[in-house]
PDB file of C-alpha atoms in Angstrom:
ATOM      1  CA  MET A 702      95.855  76.003 158.005  1.00  0.00           C
ATOM      2  CA  THR A 703      97.789  76.635 161.208  1.00  0.00           C
ATOM      3  CA  ILE A 704     101.527  75.967 161.553  1.00  0.00           C
ATOM      4  CA  THR A 705     103.996  76.392 164.402  1.00  0.00           C
ATOM      5  CA  PHE A 706     107.548  76.739 163.098  1.00  0.00           C
ATOM      6  CA  SER A 707     111.057  77.948 163.780  1.00  0.00           C
ATOM      7  CA  ILE A 708     113.007  80.239 161.480  1.00  0.00           C
ATOM      8  CA  GLU A 709     115.069  77.228 160.369  1.00  0.00           C
ATOM      9  CA  GLN A 710     111.878  75.721 158.900  1.00  0.00           C
ATOM     10  CA  LEU A 711     111.013  78.792 156.833  1.00  0.00           C
ATOM     11  CA  ALA A 712     111.642  77.173 153.431  1.00  0.00           C
ATOM     12  CA  GLU A 713     109.287  74.301 154.273  1.00  0.00           C
ATOM     13  CA  VAL A 714     106.636  76.720 155.556  1.00  0.00           C
ATOM     14  CA  ALA A 715     106.793  78.821 152.379  1.00  0.00           C
ATOM     15  CA  GLN A 716     106.281  75.702 150.271  1.00  0.00           C
ATOM     16  CA  GLN A 717     103.354  74.601 152.449  1.00  0.00           C
ATOM     17  CA  ILE A 718     101.726  78.008 151.971  1.00  0.00           C
ATOM     18  CA  LEU A 719     102.106  77.860 148.186  1.00  0.00           C
ATOM     19  CA  ASP A 720     100.838  74.265 148.160  1.00  0.00           C
ATOM     20  CA  GLN A 721      97.540  75.607 149.560  1.00  0.00           C
ATOM     21  CA  ASN A 722      97.002  77.539 146.287  1.00  0.00           C
ATOM     22  CA  PRO A 723      96.363  80.863 148.023  1.00  0.00           C
ATOM     23  CA  ASN A 724      94.895  83.859 146.247  1.00  0.00           C
ATOM     24  CA  LYS A 725      97.662  85.898 144.673  1.00  0.00           C
ATOM     25  CA  VAL A 726      96.888  88.881 146.890  1.00  0.00           C
ATOM     26  CA  ILE A 727      98.205  87.900 150.309  1.00  0.00           C
ATOM     27  CA  LEU A 728      97.974  90.081 153.404  1.00  0.00           C
ATOM     28  CA  PHE A 729     100.664  89.554 156.039  1.00  0.00           C
ATOM     29  CA  ASN A 730      99.513  90.588 159.504  1.00  0.00           C
ATOM     30  CA  GLY A 731     101.392  90.537 162.767  1.00  0.00           C
ATOM     31  CA  ASP A 732     103.345  92.744 165.118  1.00  0.00           C
ATOM     32  CA  MET A 733     106.470  94.559 163.988  1.00  0.00           C
ATOM     33  CA  GLY A 734     109.472  92.248 164.107  1.00  0.00           C
ATOM     34  CA  VAL A 735     107.469  89.016 163.968  1.00  0.00           C
ATOM     35  CA  GLY A 736     108.967  87.945 160.625  1.00  0.00           C
ATOM     36  CA  LYS A 737     106.556  89.116 157.922  1.00  0.00           C
ATOM     37  CA  THR A 738     109.316  90.413 155.637  1.00  0.00           C
ATOM     38  CA  THR A 739     111.456  87.343 156.268  1.00  0.00           C
ATOM     39  CA  LEU A 740     108.570  85.081 155.251  1.00  0.00           C
ATOM     40  CA  ILE A 741     107.906  87.168 152.136  1.00  0.00           C
ATOM     41  CA  LYS A 742     111.577  86.914 151.147  1.00  0.00           C
ATOM     42  CA  GLN A 743     111.357  83.124 151.458  1.00  0.00           C
ATOM     43  CA  LEU A 744     108.107  82.995 149.460  1.00  0.00           C
ATOM     44  CA  CYS A 745     109.796  85.017 146.711  1.00  0.00           C
ATOM     45  CA  LYS A 746     112.735  82.605 146.708  1.00  0.00           C
ATOM     46  CA  THR A 747     110.397  79.595 146.624  1.00  0.00           C
ATOM     47  CA  LEU A 748     108.526  81.132 143.677  1.00  0.00           C
ATOM     48  CA  GLY A 749     111.828  81.473 141.807  1.00  0.00           C
ATOM     49  CA  VAL A 750     112.960  85.047 142.452  1.00  0.00           C
ATOM     50  CA  ASN A 751     116.737  85.053 142.172  1.00  0.00           C
ATOM     51  CA  ASP A 752     117.352  88.755 142.786  1.00  0.00           C
ATOM     52  CA  ALA A 753     117.992  90.130 146.256  1.00  0.00           C
ATOM     53  CA  THR A 754     114.757  91.015 148.033  1.00  0.00           C
ATOM     54  CA  SER A 755     114.254  93.672 150.673  1.00  0.00           C
ATOM     55  CA  SER A 756     111.512  95.510 152.494  1.00  0.00           C
ATOM     56  CA  PRO A 757     109.973  98.343 150.458  1.00  0.00           C
ATOM     57  CA  THR A 758     109.433 100.482 153.570  1.00  0.00           C
ATOM     58  CA  PHE A 759     110.456 103.719 151.825  1.00  0.00           C
ATOM     59  CA  SER A 760     109.500 102.936 148.225  1.00  0.00           C
ATOM     60  CA  LEU A 761     106.152 101.299 149.249  1.00  0.00           C
ATOM     61  CA  VAL A 762     106.516  98.597 146.571  1.00  0.00           C
ATOM     62  CA  ASN A 763     109.292  96.406 145.185  1.00  0.00           C
ATOM     63  CA  GLU A 764     108.866  94.411 141.987  1.00  0.00           C
ATOM     64  CA  TYR A 765     110.532  91.075 141.333  1.00  0.00           C
ATOM     65  CA  GLN A 766     110.571  88.597 138.449  1.00  0.00           C
ATOM     66  CA  THR A 767     110.620  84.847 138.951  1.00  0.00           C
ATOM     67  CA  ASP A 768     112.677  82.531 136.779  1.00  0.00           C
ATOM     68  CA  ASN A 769     109.468  81.579 134.905  1.00  0.00           C
ATOM     69  CA  ASN A 770     108.471  85.230 134.241  1.00  0.00           C
ATOM     70  CA  GLN A 771     105.926  85.692 136.992  1.00  0.00           C
ATOM     71  CA  THR A 772     105.829  89.122 138.611  1.00  0.00           C
ATOM     72  CA  VAL A 773     105.819  89.512 142.380  1.00  0.00           C
ATOM     73  CA  TYR A 774     104.969  92.803 144.072  1.00  0.00           C
ATOM     74  CA  HIS A 775     105.937  93.318 147.713  1.00  0.00           C
ATOM     75  CA  PHE A 776     104.188  96.200 149.458  1.00  0.00           C
ATOM     76  CA  ASP A 777     104.947  97.749 152.833  1.00  0.00           C
ATOM     77  CA  PHE A 778     102.357 100.362 153.768  1.00  0.00           C
ATOM     78  CA  TYR A 779     103.702 101.048 157.259  1.00  0.00           C
ATOM     79  CA  ARG A 780     104.673 104.640 156.400  1.00  0.00           C
ATOM     80  CA  LEU A 781     101.393 105.408 154.603  1.00  0.00           C
ATOM     81  CA  ASN A 782      99.307 108.157 156.194  1.00  0.00           C
ATOM     82  CA  LYS A 783      96.071 107.713 154.227  1.00  0.00           C
ATOM     83  CA  GLU A 784      94.587 105.422 151.585  1.00  0.00           C
ATOM     84  CA  THR A 785      94.650 108.140 148.952  1.00  0.00           C
ATOM     85  CA  GLU A 786      98.461 107.890 148.937  1.00  0.00           C
ATOM     86  CA  ALA A 787      98.118 104.276 147.807  1.00  0.00           C
ATOM     87  CA  LEU A 788      95.582 105.271 145.156  1.00  0.00           C
ATOM     88  CA  ASP A 789      97.966 107.976 143.918  1.00  0.00           C
ATOM     89  CA  MET A 790     100.676 105.341 143.382  1.00  0.00           C
ATOM     90  CA  GLY A 791      98.237 103.210 141.346  1.00  0.00           C
ATOM     91  CA  VAL A 792      97.755 100.422 143.888  1.00  0.00           C
ATOM     92  CA  ASP A 793      94.580  99.257 142.112  1.00  0.00           C
ATOM     93  CA  ASP A 794      96.597  98.438 138.995  1.00  0.00           C
ATOM     94  CA  TYR A 795      98.875  96.226 141.055  1.00  0.00           C
ATOM     95  CA  LEU A 796      96.169  94.526 143.121  1.00  0.00           C
ATOM     96  CA  TYR A 797      94.038  93.600 140.110  1.00  0.00           C
ATOM     97  CA  SER A 798      96.945  92.681 137.810  1.00  0.00           C
ATOM     98  CA  GLY A 799      96.714  88.939 138.453  1.00  0.00           C
ATOM     99  CA  ASN A 800     100.292  88.973 139.744  1.00  0.00           C
ATOM    100  CA  TRP A 801     101.486  88.013 143.206  1.00  0.00           C
ATOM    101  CA  CYS A 802     100.935  90.867 145.680  1.00  0.00           C
ATOM    102  CA  PHE A 803     102.436  90.413 149.139  1.00  0.00           C
ATOM    103  CA  ILE A 804     101.178  93.182 151.426  1.00  0.00           C
ATOM    104  CA  GLU A 805     102.513  94.221 154.827  1.00  0.00           C
ATOM    105  CA  TRP A 806     100.456  96.649 156.957  1.00  0.00           C
ATOM    106  CA  SER A 807      97.358  96.111 154.813  1.00  0.00           C
ATOM    107  CA  GLU A 808      95.161  97.716 157.472  1.00  0.00           C
ATOM    108  CA  LYS A 809      96.429 101.064 156.123  1.00  0.00           C
ATOM    109  CA  ILE A 810      94.564 100.351 152.852  1.00  0.00           C
ATOM    110  CA  ALA A 811      91.712  98.249 154.245  1.00  0.00           C
ATOM    111  CA  ASN A 812      89.087  99.685 151.869  1.00  0.00           C
ATOM    112  CA  LEU A 813      91.224  98.985 148.788  1.00  0.00           C
ATOM    113  CA  ILE A 814      91.906  95.270 149.343  1.00  0.00           C
ATOM    114  CA  PRO A 815      90.235  92.997 146.756  1.00  0.00           C
ATOM    115  CA  GLN A 816      87.534  90.689 148.097  1.00  0.00           C
ATOM    116  CA  GLN A 817      89.496  87.704 146.820  1.00  0.00           C
ATOM    117  CA  HIS A 818      92.594  87.608 148.988  1.00  0.00           C
ATOM    118  CA  THR A 819      94.400  85.373 151.440  1.00  0.00           C
ATOM    119  CA  GLU A 820      95.495  86.421 154.894  1.00  0.00           C
ATOM    120  CA  ILE A 821      98.493  85.209 156.833  1.00  0.00           C
ATOM    121  CA  ILE A 822      98.660  86.055 160.530  1.00  0.00           C
ATOM    122  CA  ILE A 823     101.991  85.543 162.277  1.00  0.00           C
ATOM    123  CA  GLU A 824     102.480  85.583 166.024  1.00  0.00           C
ATOM    124  CA  LEU A 825     105.740  85.288 167.957  1.00  0.00           C
ATOM    125  CA  LEU A 826     105.513  82.628 170.650  1.00  0.00           C
ATOM    126  CA  PRO A 827     107.375  82.844 174.004  1.00  0.00           C
ATOM    127  CA  ASN A 828     109.776  80.079 172.923  1.00  0.00           C
ATOM    128  CA  GLY A 829     110.854  82.044 169.815  1.00  0.00           C
ATOM    129  CA  GLU A 830     108.843  79.960 167.371  1.00  0.00           C
ATOM    130  CA  ARG A 831     106.144  81.484 165.196  1.00  0.00           C
ATOM    131  CA  LEU A 832     102.490  80.591 164.960  1.00  0.00           C
ATOM    132  CA  LEU A 833     101.162  81.101 161.442  1.00  0.00           C
ATOM    133  CA  GLU A 834      97.514  81.018 160.449  1.00  0.00           C
ATOM    134  CA  LEU A 835      96.548  80.966 156.777  1.00  0.00           C
ATOM    135  CA  LYS A 836      93.023  82.157 156.063  1.00  0.00           C
TER     136      LYS A 836
END
């Protein structure tokens, strides 16, 4: 699935992504500042997370509960230096939990990603819109 969208269409885009029944481990790839965290926040809201969401840049992972008791984990591995740091925090337990796992900077843990995952690639277009590819 490929979508071109503006930030104002983010809620519709999040619903379209979820309507595709993606794997619960989703990798978000794109340049810094392209809107990965913003999209993840909207996906959390669409799933029914009512708490405030933020980037886990310093904590590496944030945990949220949806209004129907699903758990959502949001990872940001930008500050990770090596995969063993992710293993030390128990990343395997998260990734194989069956819960939603939204992962930014997944290339930092490339060897730890489950085979069954979905990838979202976001690109900023010259006109300010985003191009999203769901694989």
